């Protein structure tokens, strides 16, 4: 009920979230034990990212599927991480094995599929964290999978 009230009030007052109009509800993205954070870790290693580093980046592509009423993100198809800006240098240590997402939503009318996730903050302190920014965009990706 509380979430519904918040969405209703946002709609009335014209608030926007992550570049999506409030009239277009969005779904929160989650990770599961099957999201394959090892692929994210591998792509971060290939990009020479280390423990403690924080960057703004594009992740290309990720897969989003509906599972038990939730939108779940999978890293398995990811081929690259494009670092746009380094915010904090790493300490040279090993990357963590677990991943989480924060404030990451996808417009409710988007369908399961492959997306290039643009303008997220990627950090690796304790866990690998993918965080939404005000400029985060889901761009439809064409994959040959």
PDB file of C-alpha atoms in Angstrom:
ATOM      1  CA  UNK A   1       0.000   0.000   0.000  1.00  0.00           C
ATOM      2  CA  UNK A   2       2.789   2.394   0.896  1.00  0.00           C
ATOM      3  CA  UNK A   3       4.495   1.885  -2.501  1.00  0.00           C
ATOM      4  CA  UNK A   4       1.186   2.376  -4.326  1.00  0.00           C
ATOM      5  CA  UNK A   5       0.584   5.634  -2.448  1.00  0.00           C
ATOM      6  CA  UNK A   6       4.073   6.848  -3.319  1.00  0.00           C
ATOM      7  CA  UNK A   7       3.524   6.050  -7.031  1.00  0.00           C
ATOM      8  CA  UNK A   8       0.126   7.754  -6.988  1.00  0.00           C
ATOM      9  CA  UNK A   9       1.542  10.890  -5.352  1.00  0.00           C
ATOM     10  CA  UNK A  10       4.476  10.904  -7.782  1.00  0.00           C
ATOM     11  CA  UNK A  11       2.043  10.729 -10.690  1.00  0.00           C
ATOM     12  CA  UNK A  12      -0.069  13.580  -9.330  1.00  0.00           C
ATOM     13  CA  UNK A  13       2.914  15.837  -8.692  1.00  0.00           C
ATOM     14  CA  UNK A  14       4.772  14.919 -11.889  1.00  0.00           C
ATOM     15  CA  UNK A  15       7.914  13.470 -10.312  1.00  0.00           C
ATOM     16  CA  UNK A  16      10.407  11.638 -12.466  1.00  0.00           C
ATOM     17  CA  UNK A  17      12.625   8.706 -11.573  1.00  0.00           C
ATOM     18  CA  UNK A  18      15.758   7.671 -13.506  1.00  0.00           C
ATOM     19  CA  UNK A  19      14.660   9.522 -16.630  1.00  0.00           C
ATOM     20  CA  UNK A  20      11.258   7.823 -16.803  1.00  0.00           C
ATOM     21  CA  UNK A  21       8.078   9.844 -16.391  1.00  0.00           C
ATOM     22  CA  UNK A  22       6.163   8.931 -13.223  1.00  0.00           C
ATOM     23  CA  UNK A  23       3.077   8.189 -15.315  1.00  0.00           C
ATOM     24  CA  UNK A  24       5.114   5.286 -16.733  1.00  0.00           C
ATOM     25  CA  UNK A  25       5.605   3.007 -13.742  1.00  0.00           C
ATOM     26  CA  UNK A  26       8.870   1.129 -13.526  1.00  0.00           C
ATOM     27  CA  UNK A  27       9.922  -2.224 -12.121  1.00  0.00           C
ATOM     28  CA  UNK A  28      12.792  -2.680  -9.724  1.00  0.00           C
ATOM     29  CA  UNK A  29      15.590  -4.911 -11.003  1.00  0.00           C
ATOM     30  CA  UNK A  30      16.912  -7.663  -8.751  1.00  0.00           C
ATOM     31  CA  UNK A  31      19.704 -10.218  -8.939  1.00  0.00           C
ATOM     32  CA  UNK A  32      19.318 -13.902  -8.089  1.00  0.00           C
ATOM     33  CA  UNK A  33      21.778 -16.703  -7.445  1.00  0.00           C
ATOM     34  CA  UNK A  34      21.575 -17.394 -11.202  1.00  0.00           C
ATOM     35  CA  UNK A  35      22.551 -13.851 -12.295  1.00  0.00           C
ATOM     36  CA  UNK A  36      26.169 -14.965 -12.889  1.00  0.00           C
ATOM     37  CA  UNK A  37      28.146 -12.233 -11.106  1.00  0.00           C
ATOM     38  CA  UNK A  38      31.303 -14.147 -12.130  1.00  0.00           C
ATOM     39  CA  UNK A  39      30.787 -12.755 -15.654  1.00  0.00           C
ATOM     40  CA  UNK A  40      30.618  -9.197 -14.278  1.00  0.00           C
ATOM     41  CA  UNK A  41      33.775  -9.896 -12.284  1.00  0.00           C
ATOM     42  CA  UNK A  42      35.547 -11.272 -15.365  1.00  0.00           C
ATOM     43  CA  UNK A  43      34.589  -8.245 -17.502  1.00  0.00           C
ATOM     44  CA  UNK A  44      35.763  -5.908 -14.738  1.00  0.00           C
ATOM     45  CA  UNK A  45      39.113  -7.752 -14.613  1.00  0.00           C
ATOM     46  CA  UNK A  46      39.426  -7.498 -18.402  1.00  0.00           C
ATOM     47  CA  UNK A  47      38.862  -3.741 -18.050  1.00  0.00           C
ATOM     48  CA  UNK A  48      41.677  -3.605 -15.449  1.00  0.00           C
ATOM     49  CA  UNK A  49      39.286  -2.551 -12.663  1.00  0.00           C
ATOM     50  CA  UNK A  50      40.382  -3.460  -9.125  1.00  0.00           C
ATOM     51  CA  UNK A  51      38.949  -3.602  -5.615  1.00  0.00           C
ATOM     52  CA  UNK A  52      37.694  -0.262  -4.323  1.00  0.00           C
ATOM     53  CA  UNK A  53      37.469   1.360  -7.744  1.00  0.00           C
ATOM     54  CA  UNK A  54      34.382   3.363  -8.665  1.00  0.00           C
ATOM     55  CA  UNK A  55      33.555   4.215 -12.269  1.00  0.00           C
ATOM     56  CA  UNK A  56      30.694   5.417 -14.406  1.00  0.00           C
ATOM     57  CA  UNK A  57      30.207   2.786 -17.094  1.00  0.00           C
ATOM     58  CA  UNK A  58      28.097   1.152 -19.776  1.00  0.00           C
ATOM     59  CA  UNK A  59      27.415  -2.593 -19.490  1.00  0.00           C
ATOM     60  CA  UNK A  60      26.766  -4.301 -22.816  1.00  0.00           C
ATOM     61  CA  UNK A  61      24.626  -6.330 -23.026  1.00  0.00           C
ATOM     62  CA  UNK A  62      22.767  -7.648 -20.003  1.00  0.00           C
ATOM     63  CA  UNK A  63      19.682  -9.849 -20.082  1.00  0.00           C
ATOM     64  CA  UNK A  64      16.485  -9.022 -18.221  1.00  0.00           C
ATOM     65  CA  UNK A  65      13.872 -11.718 -17.596  1.00  0.00           C
ATOM     66  CA  UNK A  66      10.677 -11.843 -15.604  1.00  0.00           C
ATOM     67  CA  UNK A  67      10.802 -14.407 -12.795  1.00  0.00           C
ATOM     68  CA  UNK A  68       8.096 -14.854 -10.160  1.00  0.00           C
ATOM     69  CA  UNK A  69       6.809 -11.301 -10.633  1.00  0.00           C
ATOM     70  CA  UNK A  70      10.271  -9.711 -10.518  1.00  0.00           C
ATOM     71  CA  UNK A  71      12.536  -8.382 -13.234  1.00  0.00           C
ATOM     72  CA  UNK A  72      15.857 -10.202 -12.872  1.00  0.00           C
ATOM     73  CA  UNK A  73      19.106  -9.072 -14.486  1.00  0.00           C
ATOM     74  CA  UNK A  74      21.640 -11.594 -15.774  1.00  0.00           C
ATOM     75  CA  UNK A  75      25.261 -10.810 -16.633  1.00  0.00           C
ATOM     76  CA  UNK A  76      25.833 -13.979 -18.718  1.00  0.00           C
ATOM     77  CA  UNK A  77      25.668 -12.308 -22.177  1.00  0.00           C
ATOM     78  CA  UNK A  78      27.860  -9.332 -21.180  1.00  0.00           C
ATOM     79  CA  UNK A  79      30.694  -8.796 -23.637  1.00  0.00           C
ATOM     80  CA  UNK A  80      32.106  -5.495 -22.428  1.00  0.00           C
ATOM     81  CA  UNK A  81      32.260  -2.765 -19.838  1.00  0.00           C
ATOM     82  CA  UNK A  82      32.906   0.690 -21.265  1.00  0.00           C
ATOM     83  CA  UNK A  83      34.368   2.941 -18.576  1.00  0.00           C
ATOM     84  CA  UNK A  84      33.145   6.496 -19.094  1.00  0.00           C
ATOM     85  CA  UNK A  85      34.779   8.103 -16.048  1.00  0.00           C
ATOM     86  CA  UNK A  86      36.883   6.943 -13.114  1.00  0.00           C
ATOM     87  CA  UNK A  87      35.576   8.467  -9.914  1.00  0.00           C
ATOM     88  CA  UNK A  88      37.815   6.618  -7.415  1.00  0.00           C
ATOM     89  CA  UNK A  89      40.967   4.650  -8.170  1.00  0.00           C
ATOM     90  CA  UNK A  90      41.169   1.059  -6.986  1.00  0.00           C
ATOM     91  CA  UNK A  91      43.678  -0.300  -4.503  1.00  0.00           C
ATOM     92  CA  UNK A  92      44.926  -3.078  -6.795  1.00  0.00           C
ATOM     93  CA  UNK A  93      43.221  -5.795  -4.752  1.00  0.00           C
ATOM     94  CA  UNK A  94      41.028  -8.645  -5.958  1.00  0.00           C
ATOM     95  CA  UNK A  95      37.453  -8.034  -7.016  1.00  0.00           C
ATOM     96  CA  UNK A  96      34.694  -9.451  -4.795  1.00  0.00           C
ATOM     97  CA  UNK A  97      32.657 -12.466  -5.938  1.00  0.00           C
ATOM     98  CA  UNK A  98      29.171 -11.175  -5.079  1.00  0.00           C
ATOM     99  CA  UNK A  99      27.149  -8.512  -6.889  1.00  0.00           C
ATOM    100  CA  UNK A 100      24.222  -6.308  -5.922  1.00  0.00           C
ATOM    101  CA  UNK A 101      22.159  -3.658  -7.687  1.00  0.00           C
ATOM    102  CA  UNK A 102      20.922  -0.414  -6.134  1.00  0.00           C
ATOM    103  CA  UNK A 103      18.069   1.829  -7.285  1.00  0.00           C
ATOM    104  CA  UNK A 104      18.015   0.085 -10.668  1.00  0.00           C
ATOM    105  CA  UNK A 105      14.606   0.115 -12.339  1.00  0.00           C
ATOM    106  CA  UNK A 106      13.353  -0.598 -15.825  1.00  0.00           C
ATOM    107  CA  UNK A 107      10.205   0.924 -17.325  1.00  0.00           C
ATOM    108  CA  UNK A 108       7.258  -1.433 -16.761  1.00  0.00           C
ATOM    109  CA  UNK A 109       6.411  -1.535 -20.468  1.00  0.00           C
ATOM    110  CA  UNK A 110       9.875  -2.877 -21.385  1.00  0.00           C
ATOM    111  CA  UNK A 111       9.835  -6.540 -22.306  1.00  0.00           C
ATOM    112  CA  UNK A 112      12.286  -9.230 -21.213  1.00  0.00           C
ATOM    113  CA  UNK A 113      15.320  -9.281 -23.474  1.00  0.00           C
ATOM    114  CA  UNK A 114      18.811  -7.939 -24.025  1.00  0.00           C
ATOM    115  CA  UNK A 115      19.738  -4.378 -23.110  1.00  0.00           C
ATOM    116  CA  UNK A 116      22.784  -2.145 -23.061  1.00  0.00           C
ATOM    117  CA  UNK A 117      22.753  -0.588 -19.605  1.00  0.00           C
ATOM    118  CA  UNK A 118      24.192   2.906 -19.923  1.00  0.00           C
ATOM    119  CA  UNK A 119      25.474   5.381 -17.338  1.00  0.00           C
ATOM    120  CA  UNK A 120      25.582   3.287 -14.194  1.00  0.00           C
ATOM    121  CA  UNK A 121      28.000   3.569 -11.307  1.00  0.00           C
ATOM    122  CA  UNK A 122      30.058   0.426 -10.909  1.00  0.00           C
ATOM    123  CA  UNK A 123      32.027  -0.061  -7.714  1.00  0.00           C
ATOM    124  CA  UNK A 124      33.739  -2.959  -5.994  1.00  0.00           C
ATOM    125  CA  UNK A 125      34.112  -2.557  -2.267  1.00  0.00           C
ATOM    126  CA  UNK A 126      32.962  -5.697  -0.425  1.00  0.00           C
ATOM    127  CA  UNK A 127      30.574  -6.508  -3.275  1.00  0.00           C
ATOM    128  CA  UNK A 128      30.438  -5.503  -6.917  1.00  0.00           C
ATOM    129  CA  UNK A 129      27.717  -2.864  -7.009  1.00  0.00           C
ATOM    130  CA  UNK A 130      25.749  -1.639 -10.008  1.00  0.00           C
ATOM    131  CA  UNK A 131      23.972   1.607  -9.082  1.00  0.00           C
ATOM    132  CA  UNK A 132      21.557   3.683 -11.115  1.00  0.00           C
ATOM    133  CA  UNK A 133      22.205   7.359 -11.751  1.00  0.00           C
ATOM    134  CA  UNK A 134      19.867  10.085 -12.969  1.00  0.00           C
ATOM    135  CA  UNK A 135      21.258   9.415 -16.456  1.00  0.00           C
ATOM    136  CA  UNK A 136      20.868   5.611 -16.470  1.00  0.00           C
ATOM    137  CA  UNK A 137      19.309   4.372 -19.709  1.00  0.00           C
ATOM    138  CA  UNK A 138      18.169   0.945 -20.923  1.00  0.00           C
ATOM    139  CA  UNK A 139      18.955   0.669 -24.621  1.00  0.00           C
ATOM    140  CA  UNK A 140      17.560  -2.259 -26.592  1.00  0.00           C
ATOM    141  CA  UNK A 141      20.419  -4.534 -27.714  1.00  0.00           C
ATOM    142  CA  UNK A 142      20.427  -6.949 -30.597  1.00  0.00           C
ATOM    143  CA  UNK A 143      22.169 -10.163 -29.674  1.00  0.00           C
ATOM    144  CA  UNK A 144      22.912 -13.236 -31.698  1.00  0.00           C
ATOM    145  CA  UNK A 145      22.271 -15.694 -28.857  1.00  0.00           C
TER     146      UNK A 145
END
